[in-house]
Amino acid sequence: MRLLIMDQDPANHDAYQRSFRILSGDVDPEDCLDGEALSGEEPGVDLVSLECVFHVVGDSAVEEVQRSVVTDSPFAVAFVGVSADLDVKEWVGRIRELDPSINLVLVANDRRLSPPELQTLAGPPDKIFYLVGPTESAEIVQITRALSRRWEIDRELAAARTALSLQVAALEQHVAELATNEGRARHLASYDTLTDAPNRLAFLRALGERGRQPGMFAVAALDLDRFKLINDSLGHLAGDEVIRQTCRTLRSVIPEGGMVARLAGDEFGLLFDAAGDEAAAMVCERMVVATGASMRVLGHKVQVSASAGVVVAPESGARDPVDLMRQADLALNDAKRSGRNLARLFEPRMDEGIRVRRAVESGLGRAIARGELTMLFQPIVANGSYEIVGFEALMRWYTDEFGPISPGTFIPIAEETDLIHELGDWALIQSLEAAKGWPEQYVSVNFSPRQFRRQNFVGNIVERVQRAGIDPQRLQIEITETAIFDDAERAADTLYKLRQMGFRVVLDDFGTGYSSLDNLRKFALDGLKIERSFIDGLERERESAAIVRSIVQLGRALSLEVIAEGVETRGQVALLRAAGASHLQGFLFSHPIGANDAQALANAGFVDRPGGLVGSMADEVA
Ligand code: C2E
Ligand code: CA
Ligand code: CA
């Protein structure tokens, strides 16, 4: 604790000294002055560490205060002796200016200084005091004790206030940081990082909000076709770039006020106002066309296409975001199934389809165990001689709940899950088992694209054929163009291996896909099966007849067998003979029949001349 005394009269200094000695405990107060004043009730301030600085000249006292401030060793109290010839006013003014917390005690012999005047100079009032001389030790001791204590408390308070304001500042900064982080987190929670478009969550939220407003609006799901192919062949960076560019394109064509969101992978959600189905479908078609342009991605020219499904939320009623999304998705699936690169409007039947589908899916899983599956066999005959060269194996599923279910329905469903492998393995085993008893005919087994792409597709077949003890020549593998052209290089490799091992391979449903002559030449094949609908149209449409003729010519040019399936009339047979198809298959010769009937037919080796039908519809349901 430091005290400053400015008094012109050195004799007075002694009086101060004495007082302070009492304070410091050097002198017994009893020996000195009236003990009452000094026996302070509260010791409080540590007066033992008192440091007193004396000055006789005002200016040097002021300088002392300045030093104390600079060195951060401030005075608690300054006693300033006042006499007529001194410029006290100026000093106290300067001292106060230098140190706002110093307690000023003016010691005068009379009241020549008016308090208001001093206050304006050296205020505030609670830091300025008057002692009317002559000063006594008791007074000095008392006032020093009181002011020192107060000064210390003030200082502690000031320190606490500074600490507090620092804490507040830190807290404020913390809060500000939290706010930015929260903002960022909120952005991340609602926006996709790749495209910066709203994500699924934000999209559903927007749908909900839009649903509460009046007016019709459309919800669409748009998905890139065969995006996986881009990702696999050009890498994920290219895939990302395709997504980004697609998002930009969509944003540029979406009607004003609409929203483009990235829902997942290569799937986008669109929300826009639409007056009705037609308007919504038109917008979606425009979106599909816009995304269908070719783009440059990391130096590659990439051709992308997209499919879309759209549903219009009615003026009133079903406007639940999740329902709308599901319906848009159903329409999208329908678009994908119908050949991609197009937009589809949602229709209620799609919802119905989904219900059947679920039932089929769950039933199919138990079909084998319950013995609900059978294999039927339909002969394939040489054109002209009607010698049976093989049988196509066709699966049948009969359930107590639904009756017979067509493979046209359940195979595509199984194909979307791993169930197809279980069914396929079962079909292959049954088919080989049946063929074992035939004199020489092959069994022609259908494999769906997913089966064809399965790991170890070839190995699995080899194993089953070996286990059945059958010559590979007697297994014909039917695959569709889709299975091949999704990944032509791998397919070519697989087909080559199969042919090397002696298996027969034919391309099923030929004429509907994208096969080019070039592609066909690359693949090791034994034959083509002309898509049934062309045979069906043979006698009615000039176009079908032309297609059939050119497929036959193509097959011959490539030294391939050409099998016409779905042959039902003699007229068709005549036309097919003229065209030069090598083999025929259809109801005209035989319906698909059970293993026993097939065995008998195989033993006979021939079907009756067209007209005499073998088998019946009864087998179909058997
Ligand atoms: P697909 O491979 O094109 O099989 C030929 C289809 O034509 C069979 O239909 C057959 O019953 C039918 N068909 C045969 N002759 C005639 C005819 O003269 N007229 C008409 N209108 N149709 C005829 P199905 O048995 O209903 O099979 C439908 C599809 O299901 C098959 O088409 C095939 O893609 C698939 N499938 C059937 N069995 C299997 C199987 O075991 N595995 C796999 N992966 N797919 C199978
Ligand atoms: Ca087939
Ligand atoms: Ca076919």
XYZ file of C-alpha atoms and ligand atoms in Angstrom:
670
model
C 0.000 0.000 0.000
C 1.515 3.305 -1.040
C 0.782 6.739 0.350
C 1.831 10.055 -1.112
C 2.257 13.137 1.064
C 2.753 16.559 -0.445
C 3.373 19.157 2.172
C 5.428 22.294 1.892
C 6.262 22.195 5.531
C 8.721 19.366 6.341
C 7.693 19.641 9.988
C 4.314 18.245 9.024
C 6.024 15.267 7.430
C 7.023 14.193 10.907
C 3.438 14.168 12.049
C 2.566 11.883 9.143
C 5.543 9.662 9.839
C 4.439 9.238 13.361
C 0.932 8.338 12.382
C 2.104 5.801 9.879
C 4.439 4.219 12.359
C 1.436 3.670 14.559
C -0.353 2.146 11.622
C 2.578 -0.102 10.879
C 2.608 -1.232 14.482
C 6.061 0.218 15.175
C 4.739 2.381 17.951
C 2.332 1.460 20.652
C -0.643 3.710 20.160
C -0.979 4.075 23.943
C 2.361 5.778 24.063
C 1.426 8.150 21.460
C -2.050 9.455 21.103
C -5.538 8.652 22.089
C -5.643 4.921 21.640
C -9.337 4.837 20.881
C -8.998 6.189 17.362
C -6.272 3.772 16.535
C -7.548 0.559 17.918
C -9.406 -0.040 14.654
C -12.097 -2.647 14.947
C -11.258 -4.119 11.616
C -7.598 -4.734 10.913
C -8.574 -5.397 7.252
C -5.830 -3.668 5.382
C -2.326 -4.908 5.624
C -0.818 -1.724 6.883
C 2.459 -3.393 7.730
C 3.429 -3.028 4.102
C 2.846 0.700 4.027
C 5.135 2.709 1.816
C 5.097 6.493 2.202
C 6.519 8.923 -0.276
C 7.002 12.567 0.760
C 7.227 15.628 -1.421
C 7.485 19.290 -0.641
C 6.989 20.529 -4.169
C 3.658 20.031 -5.911
C 5.087 19.461 -9.394
C 7.345 16.657 -8.219
C 4.421 15.068 -6.416
C 2.490 15.103 -9.651
C 5.450 13.516 -11.403
C 5.550 10.880 -8.669
C 1.920 10.019 -9.402
C 2.697 9.757 -13.091
C 5.581 7.380 -12.349
C 3.364 5.313 -10.096
C 0.855 4.918 -12.872
C 3.476 4.037 -15.455
C 5.140 1.447 -13.181
C 1.809 0.127 -12.041
C 2.521 0.863 -8.371
C -0.313 3.309 -7.746
C -0.939 5.293 -4.571
C -3.940 4.533 -2.472
C -4.091 7.973 -0.881
C -2.481 11.314 -1.587
C -2.421 13.862 1.224
C -2.071 17.341 -0.167
C -1.276 20.146 2.233
C -3.019 23.310 1.196
C -1.762 26.824 1.860
C -2.499 30.244 0.413
C 0.411 30.561 -1.923
C 0.173 27.124 -3.456
C -1.363 26.204 -6.778
C -3.243 23.283 -5.281
C -6.064 23.363 -7.726
C -3.786 22.688 -10.624
C -2.013 19.817 -8.886
C -5.052 17.960 -7.749
C -6.513 18.394 -11.194
C -3.450 16.839 -12.785
C -3.237 14.059 -10.220
C -6.833 13.102 -10.759
C -6.294 13.130 -14.488
C -3.335 10.768 -14.087
C -4.976 8.423 -11.602
C -8.756 8.216 -11.490
C -8.776 5.869 -8.487
C -6.485 7.722 -6.116
C -8.107 9.070 -2.936
C -7.252 12.725 -2.483
C -7.129 14.155 1.002
C -6.775 17.945 1.137
C -5.383 19.119 4.416
C -5.930 22.839 5.041
C -5.843 25.221 7.964
C -9.106 26.788 6.907
C -11.844 26.177 4.377
C -10.417 28.305 1.684
C -11.166 25.797 -1.029
C -14.779 25.400 -1.888
C -15.735 21.722 -2.260
C -17.847 22.191 -5.436
C -14.914 23.894 -7.125
C -12.599 21.073 -6.159
C -15.035 18.450 -7.203
C -15.162 19.718 -10.724
C -11.388 19.714 -10.724
C -10.569 16.545 -8.857
C -13.832 14.674 -8.462
C -15.553 12.273 -8.072
C -16.917 13.301 -4.673
C -16.348 9.915 -3.092
C -12.639 10.116 -3.821
C -11.953 13.556 -2.443
C -11.766 14.429 1.265
C -11.002 17.389 3.501
C -9.144 17.566 6.714
C -9.109 20.874 8.514
C -5.752 21.339 10.230
C -3.900 21.258 12.276
C -3.771 17.599 11.605
C -3.630 15.144 14.348
C -2.185 11.701 14.121
C -5.466 10.168 15.108
C -7.249 11.720 12.179
C -4.561 10.757 9.730
C -4.481 7.226 11.029
C -8.205 6.932 10.836
C -8.596 8.346 7.383
C -5.635 6.426 6.050
C -6.991 3.198 7.419
C -10.427 3.828 5.982
C -9.279 5.018 2.591
C -6.628 2.347 2.169
C -9.200 -0.261 2.794
C -11.581 1.306 0.414
C -8.907 1.720 -2.200
C -8.013 -1.898 -1.908
C -11.619 -2.959 -2.201
C -12.022 -0.656 -5.176
C -9.011 -2.237 -6.724
C -10.283 -5.719 -6.118
C -13.608 -4.706 -7.538
C -11.943 -3.168 -10.560
C -9.881 -6.306 -11.056
C -12.988 -8.430 -10.689
C -14.814 -6.186 -13.120
C -11.979 -6.480 -15.643
C -11.870 -10.235 -15.213
C -15.590 -10.360 -15.584
C -15.613 -8.251 -18.696
C -12.867 -10.455 -20.125
C -14.966 -13.486 -19.324
C -17.993 -11.855 -20.863
C -15.983 -11.031 -23.956
C -14.734 -14.629 -24.140
C -18.236 -15.859 -23.604
C -19.558 -13.607 -26.317
C -16.905 -14.865 -28.693
C -17.791 -18.408 -27.737
C -21.436 -17.736 -28.389
C -20.574 -16.163 -31.725
C -18.492 -19.216 -32.642
C -21.256 -21.512 -31.593
C -23.652 -19.523 -33.714
C -21.438 -19.858 -36.786
C -20.903 -23.534 -36.075
C -24.565 -24.047 -35.583
C -25.224 -22.214 -38.817
C -22.691 -24.427 -40.536
C -24.119 -27.533 -38.914
C -27.591 -26.498 -39.894
C -26.395 -25.941 -43.446
C -24.714 -29.347 -43.480
C -27.838 -30.961 -42.098
C -29.972 -29.509 -44.877
C -27.634 -29.273 -47.854
C -25.729 -31.788 -49.867
C -21.979 -31.158 -49.790
C -21.291 -32.216 -53.370
C -23.810 -30.008 -55.138
C -24.805 -27.634 -52.335
C -28.386 -28.418 -53.260
C -30.928 -29.133 -50.504
C -30.790 -32.757 -49.345
C -33.558 -35.299 -48.796
C -34.392 -33.932 -45.374
C -34.689 -30.375 -46.630
C -36.671 -31.605 -49.614
C -39.204 -33.437 -47.480
C -39.462 -30.367 -45.257
C -40.080 -28.178 -48.297
C -42.717 -30.647 -49.534
C -44.441 -30.475 -46.165
C -44.438 -26.700 -46.221
C -45.653 -26.545 -49.802
C -48.406 -29.008 -48.927
C -49.782 -26.596 -46.369
C -50.043 -23.808 -48.946
C -52.898 -23.697 -51.415
C -52.518 -24.621 -55.099
C -51.420 -27.681 -57.043
C -47.795 -28.682 -57.262
C -45.716 -31.483 -58.680
C -43.170 -33.727 -57.004
C -40.722 -35.571 -59.206
C -37.920 -38.041 -58.698
C -35.230 -38.004 -61.360
C -32.487 -40.574 -61.606
C -29.563 -40.933 -63.995
C -29.623 -44.043 -66.166
C -26.729 -46.459 -65.749
C -24.843 -44.016 -63.559
C -22.937 -46.900 -62.018
C -21.383 -47.494 -65.407
C -19.922 -43.975 -65.443
C -18.650 -44.402 -61.906
C -17.106 -47.771 -62.644
C -15.524 -46.905 -65.946
C -14.394 -43.291 -65.377
C -13.997 -43.254 -61.613
C -15.771 -41.584 -58.766
C -14.355 -38.133 -59.463
C -15.971 -38.210 -62.885
C -19.147 -39.546 -61.313
C -19.164 -36.640 -58.871
C -18.683 -34.188 -61.703
C -21.584 -35.701 -63.637
C -23.772 -35.272 -60.560
C -22.706 -31.658 -60.175
C -23.291 -30.803 -63.814
C -26.638 -32.561 -63.804
C -27.667 -30.591 -60.755
C -26.687 -27.341 -62.480
C -28.651 -28.314 -65.569
C -31.729 -29.174 -63.538
C -31.535 -25.874 -61.700
C -31.403 -24.019 -64.971
C -34.552 -25.648 -66.334
C -36.705 -25.979 -63.230
C -39.677 -23.576 -63.351
C -39.224 -20.422 -61.328
C -39.799 -20.892 -57.623
C -39.140 -24.626 -57.930
C -36.635 -26.672 -55.982
C -33.937 -29.122 -57.066
C -32.698 -31.350 -54.264
C -30.170 -34.167 -54.255
C -31.837 -37.083 -52.550
C -29.098 -39.682 -52.788
C -26.404 -40.882 -55.177
C -27.630 -39.968 -58.624
C -31.195 -39.299 -57.551
C -32.709 -35.842 -57.541
C -35.966 -34.527 -56.157
C -37.888 -31.786 -57.928
C -40.659 -29.647 -56.548
C -42.516 -27.119 -58.654
C -45.947 -25.631 -59.129
C -47.964 -27.286 -61.885
C -51.499 -26.699 -63.055
C -52.096 -30.384 -63.700
C -50.770 -33.749 -64.861
C -50.049 -32.648 -68.384
C -48.129 -29.558 -67.358
C -46.114 -31.509 -64.785
C -45.273 -34.260 -67.266
C -44.151 -31.652 -69.778
C -41.790 -30.059 -67.275
C -40.363 -33.475 -66.417
C -39.864 -34.387 -70.034
C -38.009 -31.127 -70.477
C -35.813 -32.005 -67.488
C -35.088 -35.452 -68.916
C -34.175 -34.003 -72.296
C -31.953 -31.337 -70.708
C -30.017 -33.894 -68.631
C -29.696 -36.140 -71.674
C -27.150 -33.902 -73.375
C -23.577 -35.107 -73.570
C -21.142 -33.442 -71.217
C -17.394 -33.127 -70.898
C -16.127 -34.642 -67.701
C -12.436 -34.690 -66.795
C -11.532 -34.757 -70.450
C -14.035 -37.436 -71.374
C -17.153 -36.986 -73.406
C -19.921 -38.566 -71.387
C -23.401 -39.264 -72.635
C -25.866 -39.322 -69.780
C -29.569 -39.869 -69.735
C -32.120 -39.725 -66.993
C -35.508 -41.122 -66.090
C -38.119 -39.323 -64.054
C -41.323 -40.076 -62.234
C -43.734 -37.335 -61.306
C -46.897 -36.988 -59.289
C -49.171 -33.974 -58.982
C -50.465 -33.175 -55.521
C -54.195 -32.526 -55.780
C -55.798 -29.268 -54.711
C -57.009 -30.959 -51.579
C -56.438 -34.322 -49.929
C -53.353 -36.482 -50.314
C -50.521 -34.027 -49.838
C -48.374 -35.954 -47.424
C -44.713 -35.475 -48.380
C -43.711 -39.082 -47.759
C -46.638 -40.396 -49.816
C -45.884 -38.015 -52.646
C -42.226 -39.013 -52.647
C -43.151 -42.681 -52.736
C -45.526 -42.142 -55.639
C -42.922 -40.181 -57.565
C -40.495 -43.056 -56.895
C -42.990 -45.614 -58.153
C -43.465 -43.610 -61.327
C -39.681 -43.402 -61.648
C -39.359 -47.177 -61.336
C -41.974 -47.542 -64.009
C -40.018 -45.190 -66.267
C -36.874 -47.265 -65.672
C -38.678 -50.482 -66.470
C -40.164 -48.995 -69.610
C -36.765 -48.437 -71.125
C -35.319 -45.407 -69.351
C -34.609 -41.947 -70.688
C -38.211 -40.885 -70.180
C -40.606 -39.311 -67.703
C -43.615 -41.112 -66.266
C -46.667 -39.783 -64.473
C -47.748 -41.625 -61.376
C -50.832 -43.812 -61.807
C -52.722 -45.505 -58.980
C -52.101 -48.952 -60.530
C -48.424 -48.506 -59.686
C -49.366 -48.460 -56.029
C -51.411 -51.628 -56.511
C -48.450 -53.228 -58.255
C -46.341 -52.557 -55.234
C -48.715 -54.442 -52.961
C -48.727 -57.510 -55.193
C -45.011 -57.200 -55.449
C -44.512 -57.289 -51.687
C -46.671 -60.376 -51.409
C -44.785 -62.029 -54.261
C -41.438 -61.137 -52.770
C -42.220 -62.641 -49.396
C -43.882 -65.712 -50.895
C -41.103 -66.351 -53.363
C -38.566 -66.705 -50.574
C -40.436 -69.766 -49.332
C -41.514 -71.135 -52.710
C -38.697 -73.649 -53.086
C -39.009 -74.996 -49.559
C -42.750 -75.369 -49.952
C -42.379 -77.196 -53.237
C -44.407 -74.591 -55.109
C -42.040 -74.433 -58.065
C -41.879 -76.752 -61.018
C -39.988 -76.763 -64.260
C -41.713 -77.292 -67.582
C -39.960 -78.041 -70.830
C -40.845 -76.822 -74.290
C -39.301 -78.533 -77.306
C -37.203 -76.672 -79.831
C -37.351 -78.303 -83.253
C -35.336 -78.123 -86.436
C -37.196 -76.205 -89.139
C -38.385 -78.718 -91.735
C -37.626 -82.063 -90.103
C -39.253 -81.234 -86.739
C -36.578 -83.189 -85.026
C -36.353 -82.163 -81.382
C -32.924 -80.684 -80.771
C -33.565 -79.448 -77.240
C -36.053 -78.183 -74.692
C -36.323 -74.764 -73.148
C -36.719 -75.002 -69.377
C -39.440 -72.685 -68.081
C -40.234 -72.130 -64.470
C -43.714 -72.309 -62.977
C -44.899 -71.108 -59.599
C -48.184 -72.141 -58.120
C -49.363 -70.829 -54.741
C -52.522 -71.635 -52.811
C -52.952 -67.946 -52.165
C -52.552 -66.538 -55.678
C -52.866 -69.598 -57.880
C -50.416 -69.790 -60.789
C -48.076 -66.823 -61.041
C -46.407 -66.158 -64.367
C -42.603 -66.082 -64.479
C -43.089 -62.842 -66.402
C -44.258 -61.444 -63.038
C -42.079 -63.157 -60.485
C -38.772 -63.436 -62.331
C -38.317 -59.647 -62.629
C -39.094 -59.340 -58.907
C -36.629 -62.056 -57.975
C -34.200 -60.398 -60.350
C -34.198 -57.283 -58.198
C -33.005 -59.228 -55.162
C -30.595 -62.055 -54.521
C -33.564 -64.444 -54.651
C -32.905 -64.872 -58.341
C -29.752 -66.816 -57.521
C -31.605 -69.274 -55.345
C -34.309 -69.749 -57.980
C -31.754 -69.909 -60.769
C -29.693 -72.567 -59.031
C -32.799 -74.587 -58.387
C -33.917 -74.249 -62.023
C -30.508 -75.297 -63.290
C -30.365 -78.369 -61.066
C -33.896 -79.438 -62.094
C -33.182 -78.827 -65.764
C -29.968 -80.843 -65.746
C -31.715 -83.612 -63.852
C -34.402 -83.782 -66.546
C -31.918 -83.629 -69.405
C -29.968 -86.538 -67.970
C -32.691 -88.905 -69.139
C -32.974 -87.541 -72.678
C -31.146 -89.382 -75.464
C -29.228 -86.401 -76.840
C -31.223 -83.189 -76.625
C -29.902 -80.128 -74.862
C -31.745 -78.254 -72.173
C -31.963 -74.511 -72.715
C -31.954 -72.623 -69.424
C -32.775 -68.949 -68.985
C -30.372 -66.785 -67.036
C -31.327 -63.258 -66.077
C -28.833 -60.384 -66.245
C -28.222 -60.445 -62.513
C -27.398 -64.132 -62.632
C -25.065 -63.554 -65.543
C -23.190 -60.856 -63.637
C -22.909 -62.983 -60.506
C -19.462 -63.677 -59.123
C -18.237 -67.012 -60.402
C -21.130 -67.400 -62.847
C -19.127 -69.775 -65.024
C -17.661 -71.729 -62.126
C -21.073 -72.312 -60.640
C -22.446 -73.689 -63.901
C -19.425 -75.917 -64.461
C -19.778 -77.362 -61.004
C -23.478 -78.134 -61.409
C -22.983 -79.717 -64.810
C -20.153 -81.887 -63.539
C -22.201 -82.929 -60.558
C -25.068 -83.902 -62.877
C -22.601 -85.802 -65.029
C -23.763 -84.147 -68.230
C -21.789 -83.162 -71.307
C -21.506 -79.326 -71.445
C -22.769 -79.530 -75.049
C -26.153 -80.434 -73.623
C -26.624 -77.240 -71.691
C -27.717 -74.205 -73.626
C -27.542 -70.864 -71.819
C -30.127 -68.243 -72.754
C -29.214 -64.689 -71.906
C -30.707 -61.403 -73.041
C -28.962 -58.539 -74.707
C -29.341 -56.398 -71.590
C -27.134 -58.782 -69.660
C -24.423 -58.401 -72.236
C -24.428 -54.782 -73.180
C -24.322 -53.315 -69.697
C -20.739 -54.453 -69.446
C -19.755 -55.702 -72.874
C -16.119 -56.428 -72.121
C -16.773 -58.650 -69.152
C -19.665 -60.308 -70.948
C -17.463 -61.120 -73.936
C -14.961 -62.698 -71.581
C -17.620 -64.763 -69.801
C -19.175 -65.949 -73.054
C -15.794 -66.892 -74.418
C -15.065 -69.025 -71.357
C -18.467 -70.731 -71.603
C -17.954 -71.544 -75.272
C -14.423 -72.760 -74.591
C -15.814 -75.263 -72.149
C -18.321 -76.488 -74.673
C -21.536 -74.886 -73.457
C -24.043 -73.559 -75.956
C -24.999 -69.883 -75.674
C -27.932 -68.122 -77.361
C -29.098 -64.543 -77.229
C -32.738 -64.450 -76.100
C -35.407 -61.928 -77.110
C -33.226 -60.764 -79.944
C -34.344 -57.633 -81.781
C -35.493 -55.608 -78.800
C -32.145 -54.488 -77.465
C -29.278 -52.442 -78.741
C -27.131 -55.102 -80.349
C -25.066 -53.820 -83.186
C -23.512 -56.083 -85.756
C -20.129 -55.103 -84.396
C -21.040 -56.154 -80.898
C -22.517 -59.433 -82.048
C -19.316 -60.343 -83.800
C -17.351 -59.841 -80.606
C -19.418 -62.353 -78.680
C -19.017 -66.078 -78.845
C -22.566 -67.264 -79.571
C -24.332 -70.293 -80.959
C -27.546 -68.649 -81.885
C -30.169 -65.930 -81.683
C -33.737 -66.341 -80.495
C -36.031 -63.947 -82.279
C -38.204 -61.979 -79.867
C -41.668 -63.521 -79.726
C -43.552 -60.359 -80.615
C -41.963 -60.293 -84.088
C -43.176 -63.846 -84.745
C -46.559 -62.803 -83.443
C -46.674 -59.922 -85.916
C -45.280 -61.955 -88.787
C -48.554 -62.501 -90.569
C -50.044 -59.107 -89.772
C -47.334 -56.482 -89.982
C -44.971 -55.882 -92.861
C -42.488 -54.409 -90.412
C -42.290 -57.566 -88.279
C -41.746 -59.730 -91.342
C -38.943 -57.443 -92.464
C -37.313 -57.538 -89.058
C -37.549 -61.325 -88.894
C -35.999 -61.640 -92.345
C -33.114 -59.359 -91.488
C -32.448 -61.111 -88.165
C -32.293 -64.430 -89.992
C -29.907 -62.972 -92.554
C -27.765 -61.495 -89.840
C -27.633 -64.835 -88.032
C -26.675 -66.684 -91.167
C -23.979 -64.161 -91.986
C -22.487 -64.794 -88.566
C -23.001 -68.570 -88.881
C -25.455 -68.575 -86.000
C -28.535 -70.676 -85.494
C -31.716 -68.627 -85.545
C -34.524 -69.883 -83.350
C -38.036 -68.508 -83.816
C -40.039 -68.805 -80.600
C -43.753 -68.333 -80.015
C -44.715 -70.088 -83.231
C -48.449 -70.687 -83.115
C -49.645 -70.998 -86.712
C -48.794 -72.825 -89.883
C -48.683 -69.513 -91.664
C -45.870 -68.425 -89.419
C -44.030 -71.679 -90.088
C -44.269 -71.099 -93.823
C -42.937 -67.576 -93.544
C -40.140 -68.669 -91.225
C -39.140 -71.417 -93.573
C -39.023 -68.944 -96.425
C -36.967 -66.563 -94.329
C -34.564 -69.363 -93.442
C -34.887 -69.652 -89.639
C -33.064 -72.794 -88.551
C -35.184 -73.711 -85.517
C -38.730 -73.299 -84.263
C -40.401 -73.304 -80.856
C -43.995 -72.581 -79.889
C -47.447 -73.759 -78.932
C -47.925 -75.065 -82.458
C -45.492 -77.878 -81.639
C -45.918 -78.149 -77.945
C -46.829 -76.151 -74.889
C -44.292 -76.272 -72.102
C -44.800 -79.720 -70.580
C -43.824 -81.562 -67.402
C -40.621 -83.586 -67.055
C -42.334 -86.938 -67.708
C -43.989 -85.772 -70.908
C -40.759 -84.184 -71.998
C -38.955 -87.447 -71.424
C -41.434 -89.272 -73.659
C -41.146 -86.648 -76.343
C -37.361 -86.704 -76.160
C -37.393 -90.455 -76.603
C -39.636 -90.095 -79.669
C -37.161 -87.547 -81.040
C -39.718 -85.709 -83.190
C -42.854 -83.694 -82.751
C -45.814 -84.424 -84.936
C -46.129 -82.420 -88.077
C -47.644 -78.992 -87.348
C -51.290 -79.363 -86.580
C -50.988 -82.230 -84.191
C -50.356 -80.468 -80.915
C -48.458 -82.034 -78.062
C -49.174 -81.001 -74.473
C -51.990 -78.804 -73.362
C -52.761 -75.792 -71.282
C -53.373 -78.219 -68.415
C -49.610 -78.690 -68.098
C -49.191 -74.991 -67.647
C -51.017 -75.086 -64.345
C -49.937 -78.539 -63.271
P -38.731 -66.305 -72.523
O -37.348 -66.735 -72.212
O -38.892 -65.436 -73.697
O -39.567 -67.614 -72.641
C -40.462 -67.866 -73.664
C -41.810 -67.580 -73.222
O -42.709 -67.727 -74.283
C -42.316 -68.529 -72.137
O -43.116 -67.768 -71.273
C -43.137 -69.510 -72.935
O -44.115 -70.171 -72.168
C -43.755 -68.593 -73.933
N -44.170 -69.287 -75.130
C -43.657 -70.399 -75.721
N -44.315 -70.675 -76.864
C -45.263 -69.758 -77.019
C -46.264 -69.509 -78.002
O -46.411 -70.208 -78.982
N -47.069 -68.441 -77.824
C -46.937 -67.634 -76.753
N -47.748 -66.598 -76.627
N -45.999 -67.801 -75.791
C -45.183 -68.889 -75.936
P -43.104 -68.013 -69.779
O -42.902 -69.455 -69.501
O -44.280 -67.325 -69.201
O -41.791 -67.277 -69.324
C -41.708 -65.901 -69.330
C -40.311 -65.454 -69.145
O -39.853 -65.738 -67.828
C -39.350 -66.169 -70.047
O -39.367 -65.556 -71.278
C -38.059 -65.975 -69.305
O -37.516 -64.718 -69.596
C -38.499 -65.998 -67.882
N -38.214 -67.317 -67.295
C -38.951 -68.432 -67.320
N -38.338 -69.416 -66.662
C -37.167 -68.919 -66.229
C -36.071 -69.445 -65.475
O -36.025 -70.635 -65.085
N -35.031 -68.611 -65.196
C -35.034 -67.313 -65.622
N -34.004 -66.555 -65.320
N -36.035 -66.789 -66.327
C -37.089 -67.587 -66.636
Ca -35.915 -67.871 -73.115
Ca -37.580 -65.215 -75.377
